[in-house]
């Protein structure tokens, strides 16, 4: 698995998961509960992971869907 997107914004992560799902690409969000370790301040980015074979396609889809998040992403 590879991180296709990193963000501290849960809305961006949720939207990205939806975009990938609609295209038949499975994804998993890592570090969802990591904010507990930083006092729930949201400093630690969540990572959106996809299978290695889906990475290039997922990256292209997300560059179109959330370009502002991809500039600082994975």
CSV table of C-alpha atoms in Angstrom, one decimal:
chain,number,residue,atom,x,y,z
A,1,UNK,CA,0.0,0.0,0.0
A,2,UNK,CA,1.1,3.6,-0.7
A,3,UNK,CA,-0.1,6.9,0.6
A,4,UNK,CA,-1.8,8.8,-2.2
A,5,UNK,CA,-2.8,11.7,0.0
A,6,UNK,CA,-2.0,13.2,3.4
A,7,UNK,CA,-4.2,15.8,5.0
A,8,UNK,CA,-5.2,17.1,8.4
A,9,UNK,CA,-8.6,18.0,7.0
A,10,UNK,CA,-11.1,15.2,7.6
A,11,UNK,CA,-13.5,16.6,4.9
A,12,UNK,CA,-10.8,16.4,2.2
A,13,UNK,CA,-10.0,12.8,3.3
A,14,UNK,CA,-13.7,11.9,3.2
A,15,UNK,CA,-14.2,13.5,-0.2
A,16,UNK,CA,-11.1,11.7,-1.6
A,17,UNK,CA,-12.3,8.3,-0.3
A,18,UNK,CA,-15.6,9.0,-2.1
A,19,UNK,CA,-13.9,10.0,-5.3
A,20,UNK,CA,-11.8,6.8,-5.3
A,21,UNK,CA,-14.7,4.6,-4.3
A,22,UNK,CA,-16.8,5.9,-7.2
A,23,UNK,CA,-14.0,4.8,-9.6
A,24,UNK,CA,-13.8,1.3,-8.0
A,25,UNK,CA,-10.5,2.0,-6.1
A,26,UNK,CA,-10.4,0.8,-2.5
A,27,UNK,CA,-8.7,2.9,0.1
A,28,UNK,CA,-7.9,2.9,3.8
A,29,UNK,CA,-7.4,5.9,6.0
A,30,UNK,CA,-4.4,5.5,8.3
A,31,UNK,CA,-3.7,7.6,11.4
A,32,UNK,CA,-7.4,8.5,12.0
A,33,UNK,CA,-7.0,8.2,15.8
A,34,UNK,CA,-3.5,9.7,15.9
A,35,UNK,CA,-4.9,13.0,17.0
A,36,UNK,CA,-5.4,11.4,20.4
A,37,UNK,CA,-1.7,11.4,20.8
A,38,UNK,CA,-1.4,15.2,20.0
A,39,UNK,CA,-4.2,16.2,22.3
A,40,UNK,CA,-6.9,16.1,19.6
A,41,UNK,CA,-5.5,19.2,18.0
A,42,UNK,CA,-5.3,17.8,14.5
A,43,UNK,CA,-1.6,18.3,13.9
A,44,UNK,CA,-0.9,14.9,12.6
A,45,UNK,CA,-2.0,14.3,9.0
A,46,UNK,CA,-4.2,11.3,8.1
A,47,UNK,CA,-2.9,9.2,5.2
A,48,UNK,CA,-5.1,7.9,2.5
A,49,UNK,CA,-3.7,4.6,1.4
A,50,UNK,CA,-4.3,2.6,-1.8
A,51,UNK,CA,-3.0,-0.6,-3.3
A,52,UNK,CA,0.3,-0.3,-5.2
A,53,UNK,CA,-1.4,-1.2,-8.5
A,54,UNK,CA,-4.0,1.5,-8.0
A,55,UNK,CA,-1.6,4.3,-7.0
A,56,UNK,CA,-1.1,6.0,-10.4
A,57,UNK,CA,-4.7,6.1,-11.3
A,58,UNK,CA,-5.8,7.2,-7.8
A,59,UNK,CA,-3.2,10.0,-7.8
A,60,UNK,CA,-4.4,11.2,-11.2
A,61,UNK,CA,-8.0,11.2,-10.0
A,62,UNK,CA,-7.2,13.1,-6.9
A,63,UNK,CA,-5.1,15.7,-8.7
A,64,UNK,CA,-8.2,16.6,-10.6
A,65,UNK,CA,-10.6,16.3,-7.7
A,66,UNK,CA,-8.6,18.0,-4.9
A,67,UNK,CA,-5.5,19.7,-6.5
A,68,UNK,CA,-4.9,21.9,-3.5
A,69,UNK,CA,-4.6,18.9,-1.2
A,70,UNK,CA,-2.3,17.1,-3.6
A,71,UNK,CA,0.2,19.9,-3.8
A,72,UNK,CA,1.2,19.2,-0.2
A,73,UNK,CA,0.3,15.6,-0.3
A,74,UNK,CA,2.1,12.3,-0.4
